[in-house]
mmCIF file with all atom_site columns, C-alpha atoms in Angstrom:
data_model
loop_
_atom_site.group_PDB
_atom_site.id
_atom_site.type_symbol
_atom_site.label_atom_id
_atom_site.label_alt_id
_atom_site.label_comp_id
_atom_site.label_asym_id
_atom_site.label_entity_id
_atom_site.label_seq_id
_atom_site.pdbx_PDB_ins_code
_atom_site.Cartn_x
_atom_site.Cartn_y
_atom_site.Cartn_z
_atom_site.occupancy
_atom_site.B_iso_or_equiv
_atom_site.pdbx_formal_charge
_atom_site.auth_seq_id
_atom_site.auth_comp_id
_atom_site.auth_asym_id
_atom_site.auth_atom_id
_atom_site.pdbx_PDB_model_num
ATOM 1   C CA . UNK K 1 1   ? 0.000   0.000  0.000  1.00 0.00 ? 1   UNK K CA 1
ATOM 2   C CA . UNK K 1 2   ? 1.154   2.991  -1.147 1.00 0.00 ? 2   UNK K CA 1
ATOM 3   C CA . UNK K 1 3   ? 1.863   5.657  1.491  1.00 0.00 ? 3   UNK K CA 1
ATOM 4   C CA . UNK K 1 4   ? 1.583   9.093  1.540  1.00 0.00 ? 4   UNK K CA 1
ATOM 5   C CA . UNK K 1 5   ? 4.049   11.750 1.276  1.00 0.00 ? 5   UNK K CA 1
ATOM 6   C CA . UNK K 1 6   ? 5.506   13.589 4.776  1.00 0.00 ? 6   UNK K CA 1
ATOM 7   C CA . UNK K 1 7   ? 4.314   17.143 5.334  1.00 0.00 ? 7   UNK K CA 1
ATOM 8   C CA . UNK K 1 8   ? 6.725   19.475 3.969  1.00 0.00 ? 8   UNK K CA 1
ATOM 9   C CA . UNK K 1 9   ? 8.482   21.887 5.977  1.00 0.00 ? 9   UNK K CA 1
ATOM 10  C CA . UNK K 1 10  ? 6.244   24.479 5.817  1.00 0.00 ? 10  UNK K CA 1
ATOM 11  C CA . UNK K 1 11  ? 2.948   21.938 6.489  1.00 0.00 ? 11  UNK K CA 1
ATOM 12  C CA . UNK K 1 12  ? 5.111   21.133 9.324  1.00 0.00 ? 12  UNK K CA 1
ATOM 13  C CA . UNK K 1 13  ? 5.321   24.919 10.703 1.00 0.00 ? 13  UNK K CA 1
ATOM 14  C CA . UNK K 1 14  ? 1.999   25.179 10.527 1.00 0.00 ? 14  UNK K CA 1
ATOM 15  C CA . UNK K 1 15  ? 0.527   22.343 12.223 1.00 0.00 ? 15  UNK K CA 1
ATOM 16  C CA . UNK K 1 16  ? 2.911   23.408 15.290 1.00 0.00 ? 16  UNK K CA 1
ATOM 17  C CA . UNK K 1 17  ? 2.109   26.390 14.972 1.00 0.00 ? 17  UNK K CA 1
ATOM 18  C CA . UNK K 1 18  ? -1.725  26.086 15.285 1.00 0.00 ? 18  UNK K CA 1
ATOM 19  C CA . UNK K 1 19  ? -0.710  23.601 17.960 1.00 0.00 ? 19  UNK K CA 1
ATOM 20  C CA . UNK K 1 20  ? 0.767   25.753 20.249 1.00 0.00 ? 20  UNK K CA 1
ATOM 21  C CA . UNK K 1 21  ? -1.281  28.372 19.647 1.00 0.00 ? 21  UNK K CA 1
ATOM 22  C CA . UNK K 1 22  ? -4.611  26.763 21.363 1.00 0.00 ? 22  UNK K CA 1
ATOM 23  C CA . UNK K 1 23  ? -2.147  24.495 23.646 1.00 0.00 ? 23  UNK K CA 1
ATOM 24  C CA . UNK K 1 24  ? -0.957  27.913 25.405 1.00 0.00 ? 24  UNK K CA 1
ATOM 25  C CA . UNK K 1 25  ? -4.052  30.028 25.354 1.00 0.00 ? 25  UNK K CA 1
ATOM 26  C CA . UNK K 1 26  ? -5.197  30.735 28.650 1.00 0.00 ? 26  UNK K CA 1
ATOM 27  C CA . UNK K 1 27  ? -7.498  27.617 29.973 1.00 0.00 ? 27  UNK K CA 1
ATOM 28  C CA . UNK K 1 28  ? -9.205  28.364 33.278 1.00 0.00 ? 28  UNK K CA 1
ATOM 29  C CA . UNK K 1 29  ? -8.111  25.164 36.010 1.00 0.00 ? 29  UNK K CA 1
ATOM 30  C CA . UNK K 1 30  ? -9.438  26.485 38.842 1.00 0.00 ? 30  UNK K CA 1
ATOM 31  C CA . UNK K 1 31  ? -11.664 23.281 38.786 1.00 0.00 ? 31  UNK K CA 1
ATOM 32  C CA . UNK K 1 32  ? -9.204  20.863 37.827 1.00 0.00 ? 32  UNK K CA 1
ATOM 33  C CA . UNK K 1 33  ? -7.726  18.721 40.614 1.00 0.00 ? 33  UNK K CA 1
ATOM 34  C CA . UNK K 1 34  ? -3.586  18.887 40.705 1.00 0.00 ? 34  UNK K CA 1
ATOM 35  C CA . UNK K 1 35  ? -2.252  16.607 43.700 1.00 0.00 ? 35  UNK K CA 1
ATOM 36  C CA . UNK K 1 36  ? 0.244   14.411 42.972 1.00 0.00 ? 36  UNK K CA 1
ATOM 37  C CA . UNK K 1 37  ? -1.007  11.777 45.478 1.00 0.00 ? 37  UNK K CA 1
ATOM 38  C CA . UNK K 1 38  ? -3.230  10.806 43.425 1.00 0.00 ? 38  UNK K CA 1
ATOM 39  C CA . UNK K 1 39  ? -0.659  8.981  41.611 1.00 0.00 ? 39  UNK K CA 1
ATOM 40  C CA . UNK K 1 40  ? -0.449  6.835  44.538 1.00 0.00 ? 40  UNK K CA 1
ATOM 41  C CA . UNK K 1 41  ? -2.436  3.490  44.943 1.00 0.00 ? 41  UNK K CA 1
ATOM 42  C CA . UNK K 1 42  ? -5.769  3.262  46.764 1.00 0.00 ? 42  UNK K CA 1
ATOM 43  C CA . UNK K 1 43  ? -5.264  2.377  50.832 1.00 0.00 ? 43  UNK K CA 1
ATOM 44  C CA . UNK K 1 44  ? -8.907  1.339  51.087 1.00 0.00 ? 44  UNK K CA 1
ATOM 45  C CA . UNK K 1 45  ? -10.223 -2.332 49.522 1.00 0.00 ? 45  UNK K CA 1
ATOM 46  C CA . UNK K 1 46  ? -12.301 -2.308 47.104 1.00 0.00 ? 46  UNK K CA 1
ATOM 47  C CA . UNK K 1 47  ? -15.850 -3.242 49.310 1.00 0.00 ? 47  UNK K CA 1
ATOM 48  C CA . UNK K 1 48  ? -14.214 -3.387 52.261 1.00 0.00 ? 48  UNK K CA 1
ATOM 49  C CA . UNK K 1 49  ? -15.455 -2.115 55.618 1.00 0.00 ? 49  UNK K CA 1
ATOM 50  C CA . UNK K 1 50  ? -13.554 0.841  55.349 1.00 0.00 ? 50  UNK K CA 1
ATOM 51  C CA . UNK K 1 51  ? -15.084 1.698  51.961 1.00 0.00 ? 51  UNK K CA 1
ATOM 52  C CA . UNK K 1 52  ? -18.711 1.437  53.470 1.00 0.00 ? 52  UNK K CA 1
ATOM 53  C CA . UNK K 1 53  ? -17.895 3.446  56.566 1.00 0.00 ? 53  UNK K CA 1
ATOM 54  C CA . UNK K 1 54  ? -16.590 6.120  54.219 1.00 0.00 ? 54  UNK K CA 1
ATOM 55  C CA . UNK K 1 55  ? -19.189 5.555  51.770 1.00 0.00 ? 55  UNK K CA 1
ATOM 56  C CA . UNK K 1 56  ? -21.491 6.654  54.587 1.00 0.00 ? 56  UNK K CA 1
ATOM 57  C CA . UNK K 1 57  ? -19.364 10.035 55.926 1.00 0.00 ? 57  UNK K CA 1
ATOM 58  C CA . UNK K 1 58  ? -19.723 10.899 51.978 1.00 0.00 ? 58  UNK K CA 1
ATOM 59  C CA . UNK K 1 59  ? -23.492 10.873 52.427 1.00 0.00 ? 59  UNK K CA 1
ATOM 60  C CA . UNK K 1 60  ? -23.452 13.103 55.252 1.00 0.00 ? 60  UNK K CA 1
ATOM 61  C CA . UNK K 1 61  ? -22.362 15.580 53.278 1.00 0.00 ? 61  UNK K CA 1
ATOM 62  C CA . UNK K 1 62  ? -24.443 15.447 49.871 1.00 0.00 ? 62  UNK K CA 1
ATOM 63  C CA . UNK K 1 63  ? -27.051 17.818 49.401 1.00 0.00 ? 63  UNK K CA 1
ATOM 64  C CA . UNK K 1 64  ? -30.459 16.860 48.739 1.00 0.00 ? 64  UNK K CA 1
ATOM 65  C CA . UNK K 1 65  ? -30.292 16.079 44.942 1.00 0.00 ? 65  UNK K CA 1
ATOM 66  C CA . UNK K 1 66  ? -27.317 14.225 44.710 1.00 0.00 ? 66  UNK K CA 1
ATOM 67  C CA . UNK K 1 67  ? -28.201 12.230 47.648 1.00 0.00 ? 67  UNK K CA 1
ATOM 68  C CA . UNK K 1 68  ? -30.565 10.101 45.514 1.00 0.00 ? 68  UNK K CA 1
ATOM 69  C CA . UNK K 1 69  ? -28.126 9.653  43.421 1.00 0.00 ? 69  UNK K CA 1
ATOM 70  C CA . UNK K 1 70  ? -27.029 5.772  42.455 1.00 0.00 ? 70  UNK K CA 1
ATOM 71  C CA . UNK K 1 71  ? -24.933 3.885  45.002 1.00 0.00 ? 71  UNK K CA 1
ATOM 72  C CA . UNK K 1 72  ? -22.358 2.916  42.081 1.00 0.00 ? 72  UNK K CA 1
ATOM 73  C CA . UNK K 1 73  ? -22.129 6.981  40.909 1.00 0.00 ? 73  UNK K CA 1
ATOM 74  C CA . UNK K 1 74  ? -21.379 7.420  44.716 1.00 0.00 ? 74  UNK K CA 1
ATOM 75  C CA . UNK K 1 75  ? -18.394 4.933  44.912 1.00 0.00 ? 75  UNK K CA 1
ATOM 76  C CA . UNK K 1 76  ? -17.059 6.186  41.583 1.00 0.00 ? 76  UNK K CA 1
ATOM 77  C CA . UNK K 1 77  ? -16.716 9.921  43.015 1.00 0.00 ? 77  UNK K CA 1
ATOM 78  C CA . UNK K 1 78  ? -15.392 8.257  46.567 1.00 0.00 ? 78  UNK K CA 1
ATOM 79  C CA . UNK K 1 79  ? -12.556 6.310  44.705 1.00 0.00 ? 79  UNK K CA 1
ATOM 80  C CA . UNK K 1 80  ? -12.061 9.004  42.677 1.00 0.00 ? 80  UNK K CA 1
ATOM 81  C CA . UNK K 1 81  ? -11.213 11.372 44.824 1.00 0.00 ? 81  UNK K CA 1
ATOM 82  C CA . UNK K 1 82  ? -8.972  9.226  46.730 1.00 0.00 ? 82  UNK K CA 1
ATOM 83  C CA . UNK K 1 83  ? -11.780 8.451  49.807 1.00 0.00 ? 83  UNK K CA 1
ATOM 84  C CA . UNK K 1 84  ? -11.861 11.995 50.525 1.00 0.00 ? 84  UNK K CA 1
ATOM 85  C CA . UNK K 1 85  ? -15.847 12.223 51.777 1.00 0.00 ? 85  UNK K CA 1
ATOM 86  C CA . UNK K 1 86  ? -15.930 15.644 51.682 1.00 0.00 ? 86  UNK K CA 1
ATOM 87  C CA . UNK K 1 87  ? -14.029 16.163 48.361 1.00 0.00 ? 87  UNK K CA 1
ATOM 88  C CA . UNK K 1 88  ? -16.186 13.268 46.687 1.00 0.00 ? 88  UNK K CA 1
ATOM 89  C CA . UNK K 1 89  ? -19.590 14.774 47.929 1.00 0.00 ? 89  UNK K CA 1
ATOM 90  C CA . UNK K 1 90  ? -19.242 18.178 46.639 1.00 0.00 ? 90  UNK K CA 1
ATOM 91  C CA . UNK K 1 91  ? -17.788 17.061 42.928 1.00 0.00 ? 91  UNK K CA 1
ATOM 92  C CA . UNK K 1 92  ? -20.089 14.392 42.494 1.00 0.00 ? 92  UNK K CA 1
ATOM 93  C CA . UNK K 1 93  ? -22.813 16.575 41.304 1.00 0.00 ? 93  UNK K CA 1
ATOM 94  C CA . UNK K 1 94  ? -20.443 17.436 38.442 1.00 0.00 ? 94  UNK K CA 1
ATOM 95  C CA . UNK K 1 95  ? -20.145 13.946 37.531 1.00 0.00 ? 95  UNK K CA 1
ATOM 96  C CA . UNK K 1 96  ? -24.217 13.860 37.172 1.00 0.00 ? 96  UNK K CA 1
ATOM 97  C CA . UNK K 1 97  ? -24.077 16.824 35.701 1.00 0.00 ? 97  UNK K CA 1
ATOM 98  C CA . UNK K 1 98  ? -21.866 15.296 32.729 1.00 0.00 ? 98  UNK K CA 1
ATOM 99  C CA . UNK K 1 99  ? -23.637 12.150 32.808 1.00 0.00 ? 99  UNK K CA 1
ATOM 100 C CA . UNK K 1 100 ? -26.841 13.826 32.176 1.00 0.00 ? 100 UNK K CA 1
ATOM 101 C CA . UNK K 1 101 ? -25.107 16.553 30.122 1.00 0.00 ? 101 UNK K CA 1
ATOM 102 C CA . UNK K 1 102 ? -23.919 14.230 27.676 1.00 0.00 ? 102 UNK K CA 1
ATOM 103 C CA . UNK K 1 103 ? -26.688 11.361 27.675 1.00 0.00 ? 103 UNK K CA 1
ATOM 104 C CA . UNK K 1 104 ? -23.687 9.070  29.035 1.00 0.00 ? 104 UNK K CA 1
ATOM 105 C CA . UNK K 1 105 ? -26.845 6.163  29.137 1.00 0.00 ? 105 UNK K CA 1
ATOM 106 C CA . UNK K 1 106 ? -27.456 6.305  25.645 1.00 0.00 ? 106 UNK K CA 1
ATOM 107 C CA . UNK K 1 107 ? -26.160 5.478  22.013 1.00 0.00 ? 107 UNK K CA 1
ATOM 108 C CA . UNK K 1 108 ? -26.889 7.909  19.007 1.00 0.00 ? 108 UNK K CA 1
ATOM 109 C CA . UNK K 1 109 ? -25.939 7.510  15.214 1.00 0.00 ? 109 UNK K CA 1
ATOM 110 C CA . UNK K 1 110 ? -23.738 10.128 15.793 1.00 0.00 ? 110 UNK K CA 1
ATOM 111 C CA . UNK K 1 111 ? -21.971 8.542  18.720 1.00 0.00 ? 111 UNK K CA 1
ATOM 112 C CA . UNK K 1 112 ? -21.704 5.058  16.895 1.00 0.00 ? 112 UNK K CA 1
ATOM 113 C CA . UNK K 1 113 ? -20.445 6.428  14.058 1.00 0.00 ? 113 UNK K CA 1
ATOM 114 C CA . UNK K 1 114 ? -17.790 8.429  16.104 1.00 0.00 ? 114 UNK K CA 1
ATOM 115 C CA . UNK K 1 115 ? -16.594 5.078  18.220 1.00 0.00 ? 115 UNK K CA 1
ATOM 116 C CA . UNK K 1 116 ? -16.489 3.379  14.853 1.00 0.00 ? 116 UNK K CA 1
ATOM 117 C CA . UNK K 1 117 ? -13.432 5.534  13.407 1.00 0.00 ? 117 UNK K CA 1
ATOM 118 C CA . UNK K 1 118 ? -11.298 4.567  15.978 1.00 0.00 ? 118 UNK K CA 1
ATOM 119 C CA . UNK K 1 119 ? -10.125 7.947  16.974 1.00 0.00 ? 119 UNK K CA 1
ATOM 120 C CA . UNK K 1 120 ? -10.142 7.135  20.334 1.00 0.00 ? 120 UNK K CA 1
ATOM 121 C CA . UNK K 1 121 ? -9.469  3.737  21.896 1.00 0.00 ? 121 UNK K CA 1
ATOM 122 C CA . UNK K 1 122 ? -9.436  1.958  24.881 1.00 0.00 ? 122 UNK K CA 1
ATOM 123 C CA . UNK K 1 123 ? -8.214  -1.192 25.072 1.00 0.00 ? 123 UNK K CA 1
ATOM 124 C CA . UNK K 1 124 ? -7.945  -2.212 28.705 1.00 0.00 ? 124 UNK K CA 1
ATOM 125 C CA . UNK K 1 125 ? -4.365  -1.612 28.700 1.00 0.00 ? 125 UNK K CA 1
ATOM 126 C CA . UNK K 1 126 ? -2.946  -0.284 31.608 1.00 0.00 ? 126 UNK K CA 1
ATOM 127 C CA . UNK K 1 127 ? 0.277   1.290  32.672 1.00 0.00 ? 127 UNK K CA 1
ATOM 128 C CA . UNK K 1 128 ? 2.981   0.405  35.483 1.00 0.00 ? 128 UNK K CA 1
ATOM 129 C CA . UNK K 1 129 ? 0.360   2.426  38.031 1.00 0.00 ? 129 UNK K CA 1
ATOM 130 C CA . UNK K 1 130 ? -2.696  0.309  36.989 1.00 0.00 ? 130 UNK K CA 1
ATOM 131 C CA . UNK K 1 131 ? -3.873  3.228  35.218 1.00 0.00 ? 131 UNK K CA 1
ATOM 132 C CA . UNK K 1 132 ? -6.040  2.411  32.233 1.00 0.00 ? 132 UNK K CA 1
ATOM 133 C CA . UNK K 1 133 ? -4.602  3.557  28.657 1.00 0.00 ? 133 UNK K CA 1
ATOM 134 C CA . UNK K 1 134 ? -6.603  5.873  26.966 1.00 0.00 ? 134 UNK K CA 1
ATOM 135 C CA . UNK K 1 135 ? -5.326  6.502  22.908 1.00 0.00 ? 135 UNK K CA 1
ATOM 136 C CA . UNK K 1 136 ? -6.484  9.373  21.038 1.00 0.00 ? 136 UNK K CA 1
ATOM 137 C CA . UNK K 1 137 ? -5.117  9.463  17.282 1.00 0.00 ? 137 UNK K CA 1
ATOM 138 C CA . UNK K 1 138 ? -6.250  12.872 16.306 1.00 0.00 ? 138 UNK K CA 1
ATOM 139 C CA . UNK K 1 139 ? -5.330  12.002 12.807 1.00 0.00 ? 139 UNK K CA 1
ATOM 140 C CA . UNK K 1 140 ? -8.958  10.364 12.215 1.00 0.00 ? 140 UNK K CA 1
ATOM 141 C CA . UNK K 1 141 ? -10.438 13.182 13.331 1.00 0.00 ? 141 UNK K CA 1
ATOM 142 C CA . UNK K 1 142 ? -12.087 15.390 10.830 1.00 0.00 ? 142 UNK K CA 1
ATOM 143 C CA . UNK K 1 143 ? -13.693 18.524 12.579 1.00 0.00 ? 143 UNK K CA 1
ATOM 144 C CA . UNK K 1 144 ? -16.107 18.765 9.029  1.00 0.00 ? 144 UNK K CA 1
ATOM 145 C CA . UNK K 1 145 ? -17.634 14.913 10.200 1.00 0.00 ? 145 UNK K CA 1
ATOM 146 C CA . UNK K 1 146 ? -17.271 15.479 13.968 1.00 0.00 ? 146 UNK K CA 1
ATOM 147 C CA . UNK K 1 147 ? -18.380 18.445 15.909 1.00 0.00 ? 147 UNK K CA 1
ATOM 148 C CA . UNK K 1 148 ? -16.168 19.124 19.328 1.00 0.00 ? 148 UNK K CA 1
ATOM 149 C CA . UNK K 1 149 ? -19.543 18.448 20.715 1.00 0.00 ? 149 UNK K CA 1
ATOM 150 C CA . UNK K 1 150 ? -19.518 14.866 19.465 1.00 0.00 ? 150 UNK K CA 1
ATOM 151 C CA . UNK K 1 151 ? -15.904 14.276 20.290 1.00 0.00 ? 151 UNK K CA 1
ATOM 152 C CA . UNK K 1 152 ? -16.389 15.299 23.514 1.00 0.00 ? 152 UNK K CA 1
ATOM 153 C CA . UNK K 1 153 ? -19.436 12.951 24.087 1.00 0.00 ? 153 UNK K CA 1
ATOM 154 C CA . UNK K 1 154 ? -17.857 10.209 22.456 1.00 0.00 ? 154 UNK K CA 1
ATOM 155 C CA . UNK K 1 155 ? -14.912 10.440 25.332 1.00 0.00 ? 155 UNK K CA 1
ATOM 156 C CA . UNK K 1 156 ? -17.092 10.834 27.898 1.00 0.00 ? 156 UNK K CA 1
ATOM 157 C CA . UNK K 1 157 ? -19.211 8.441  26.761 1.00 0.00 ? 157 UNK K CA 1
ATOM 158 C CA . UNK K 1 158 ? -16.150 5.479  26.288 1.00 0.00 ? 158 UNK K CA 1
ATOM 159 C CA . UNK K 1 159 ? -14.503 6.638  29.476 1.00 0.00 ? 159 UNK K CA 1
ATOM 160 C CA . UNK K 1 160 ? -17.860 6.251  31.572 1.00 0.00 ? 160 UNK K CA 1
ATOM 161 C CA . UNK K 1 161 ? -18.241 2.895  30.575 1.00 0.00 ? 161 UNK K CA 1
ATOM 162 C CA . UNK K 1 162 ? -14.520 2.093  31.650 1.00 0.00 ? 162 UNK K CA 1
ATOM 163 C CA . UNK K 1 163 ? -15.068 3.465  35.078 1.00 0.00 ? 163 UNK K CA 1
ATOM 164 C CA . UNK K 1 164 ? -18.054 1.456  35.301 1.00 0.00 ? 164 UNK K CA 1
ATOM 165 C CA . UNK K 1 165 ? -16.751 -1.972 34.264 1.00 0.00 ? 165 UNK K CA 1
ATOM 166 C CA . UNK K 1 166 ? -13.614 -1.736 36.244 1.00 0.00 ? 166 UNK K CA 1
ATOM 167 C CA . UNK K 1 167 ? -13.592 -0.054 40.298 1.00 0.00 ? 167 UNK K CA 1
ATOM 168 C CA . UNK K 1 168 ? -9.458  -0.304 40.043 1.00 0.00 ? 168 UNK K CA 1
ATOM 169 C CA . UNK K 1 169 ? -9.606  2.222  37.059 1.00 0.00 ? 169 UNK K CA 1
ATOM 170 C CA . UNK K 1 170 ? -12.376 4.067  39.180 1.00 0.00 ? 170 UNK K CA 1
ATOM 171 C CA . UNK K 1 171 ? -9.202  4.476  42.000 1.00 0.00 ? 171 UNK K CA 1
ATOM 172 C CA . UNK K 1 172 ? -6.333  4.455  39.847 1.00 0.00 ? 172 UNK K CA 1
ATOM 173 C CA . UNK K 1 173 ? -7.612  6.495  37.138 1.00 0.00 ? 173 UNK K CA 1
ATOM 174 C CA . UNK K 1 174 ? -6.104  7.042  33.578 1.00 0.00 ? 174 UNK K CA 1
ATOM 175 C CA . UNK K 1 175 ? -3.301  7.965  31.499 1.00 0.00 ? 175 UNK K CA 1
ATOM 176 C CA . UNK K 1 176 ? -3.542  9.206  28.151 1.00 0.00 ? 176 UNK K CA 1
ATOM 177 C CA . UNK K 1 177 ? -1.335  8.170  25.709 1.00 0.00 ? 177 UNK K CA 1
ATOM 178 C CA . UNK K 1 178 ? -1.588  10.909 22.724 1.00 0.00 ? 178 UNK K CA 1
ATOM 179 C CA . UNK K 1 179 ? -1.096  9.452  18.983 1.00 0.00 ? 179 UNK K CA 1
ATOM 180 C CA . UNK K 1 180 ? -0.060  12.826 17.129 1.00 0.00 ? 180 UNK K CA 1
ATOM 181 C CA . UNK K 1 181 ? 1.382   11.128 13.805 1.00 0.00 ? 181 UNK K CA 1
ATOM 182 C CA . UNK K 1 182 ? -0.109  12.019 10.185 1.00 0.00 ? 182 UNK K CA 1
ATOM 183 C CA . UNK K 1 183 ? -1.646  14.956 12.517 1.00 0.00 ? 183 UNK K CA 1
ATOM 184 C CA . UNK K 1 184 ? -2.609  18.094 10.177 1.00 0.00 ? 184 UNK K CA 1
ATOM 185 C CA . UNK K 1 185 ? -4.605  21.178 10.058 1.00 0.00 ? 185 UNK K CA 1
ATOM 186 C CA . UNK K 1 186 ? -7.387  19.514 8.936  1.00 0.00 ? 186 UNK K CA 1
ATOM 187 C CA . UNK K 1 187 ? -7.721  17.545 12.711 1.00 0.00 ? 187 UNK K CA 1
ATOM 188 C CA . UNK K 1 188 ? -7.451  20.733 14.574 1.00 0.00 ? 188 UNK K CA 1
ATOM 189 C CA . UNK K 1 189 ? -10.369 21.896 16.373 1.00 0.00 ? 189 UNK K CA 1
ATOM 190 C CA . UNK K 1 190 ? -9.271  24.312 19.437 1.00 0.00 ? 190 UNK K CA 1
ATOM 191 C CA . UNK K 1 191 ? -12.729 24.140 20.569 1.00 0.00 ? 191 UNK K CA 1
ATOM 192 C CA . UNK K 1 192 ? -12.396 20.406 21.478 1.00 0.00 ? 192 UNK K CA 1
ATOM 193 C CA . UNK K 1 193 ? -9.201  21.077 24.127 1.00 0.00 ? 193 UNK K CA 1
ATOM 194 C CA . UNK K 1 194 ? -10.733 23.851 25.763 1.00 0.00 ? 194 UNK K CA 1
ATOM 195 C CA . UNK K 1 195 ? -13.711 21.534 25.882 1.00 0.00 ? 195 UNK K CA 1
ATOM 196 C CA . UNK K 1 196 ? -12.754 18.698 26.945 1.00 0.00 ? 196 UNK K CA 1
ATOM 197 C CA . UNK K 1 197 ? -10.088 20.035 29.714 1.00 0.00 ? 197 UNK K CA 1
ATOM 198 C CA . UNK K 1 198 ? -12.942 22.526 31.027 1.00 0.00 ? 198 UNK K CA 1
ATOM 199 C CA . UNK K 1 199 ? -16.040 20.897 30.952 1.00 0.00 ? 199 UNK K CA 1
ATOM 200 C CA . UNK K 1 200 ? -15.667 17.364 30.515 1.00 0.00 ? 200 UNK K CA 1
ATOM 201 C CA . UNK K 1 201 ? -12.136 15.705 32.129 1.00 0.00 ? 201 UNK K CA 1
ATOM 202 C CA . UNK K 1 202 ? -12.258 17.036 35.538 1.00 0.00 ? 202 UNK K CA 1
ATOM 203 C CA . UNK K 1 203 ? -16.262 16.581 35.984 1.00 0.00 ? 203 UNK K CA 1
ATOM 204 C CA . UNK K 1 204 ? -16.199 12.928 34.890 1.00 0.00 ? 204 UNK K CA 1
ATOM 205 C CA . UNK K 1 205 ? -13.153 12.556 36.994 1.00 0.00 ? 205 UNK K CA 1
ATOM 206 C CA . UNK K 1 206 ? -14.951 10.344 39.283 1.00 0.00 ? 206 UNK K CA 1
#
């Protein structure tokens, strides 16, 4: 198979160029979690004793809404945030928020279509720290086909289901492994980062 030519110098320029120029614009992360203990592994078992007990101080602390909230959506915002009750209660109404946000229960033509390109996969690969692989290969993304909208539901939508199937990923959380070859102007949306590192990432951060 025949394959095609590199980017000259100049395509070259400009793809870093665009690049950088939405990778450094300003991005507010005043809601984005930064600790590196959360690197660490988990000191509570999975359905242990201790998970119940703080299971239960997490509830204490919900308001009225998210208190009716599914156990499993609970646990997914304890582990998440490291068995921090307090931390867990008061983000878990983002993660509802995206869930409902997004239709995260449902399948579309639109979001079958996007999970059919391959843009973004997940095998169940994990790293050294149990963290689950997640592979985005921006160069089968075409901004004409797929809205940052879509993208952005698609992720959630693929990452959801991970956290769901697997409580170690829920505690360990992910690592993104970026796939930036045959990347050109043509897959750059800057909409999608400021999306997805805004609004989506550090709500479904369970």
């Amino acid at each position: 198979m025949a394959q095609a030519p590199p980017p000259s110098a100049h395509q070259d320029r400009s793809v870093r160029s665009l690049i950088s120029s939405f990778t450094s614009a300003k991005i507010d992360t005043s809601n984005v979690d930064v600790d590196d203990d959360d690197q660490l592994p988990p000191k509570v078992e999975l359905g242990s004793p201790h998970e119940l007990l703080l299971l239960k101080e997490m509830e204490r602390h919900l308001d009225a809404k998210s208190a009716t909230a599914p156990k499993e959506y609970k646990l997914m915002s304890l582990r998440g945030r490291k068995y921090d009750p307090e931390r867990a209660a008061a983000k878990l109404p983002d993660l509802l928020a995206v869930i409902d946000e997004f239709s995260l229960r449902e399948m579309s033509p639109q979001l079958e279509k996007d999970i059919r390109t391959c843009k973004l996969r997940i095998t169940g690969g994990k790293d050294a720290l149990g963290r689950l692989i997640v592979n985005p290969r921006l160069h089968l993304h075409l901004p004409a086909e797929c809205a940052a909208t879509d993208f952005a539901r698609m992720l959630a939508y693929l990452l959801f289901r991970a956290l769901r199937a697997d409580p170690d990923v829920q505690c360990r959380g992910i690592c993104v492994l970026n796939d930036l070859s045959g990347i050109g102007t043509r897959n750059i949306d800057p909409r999608l980062f400021k999306l997805l590192t805004q609004s989506v990432l550090p709500r479904l951060r369970a």
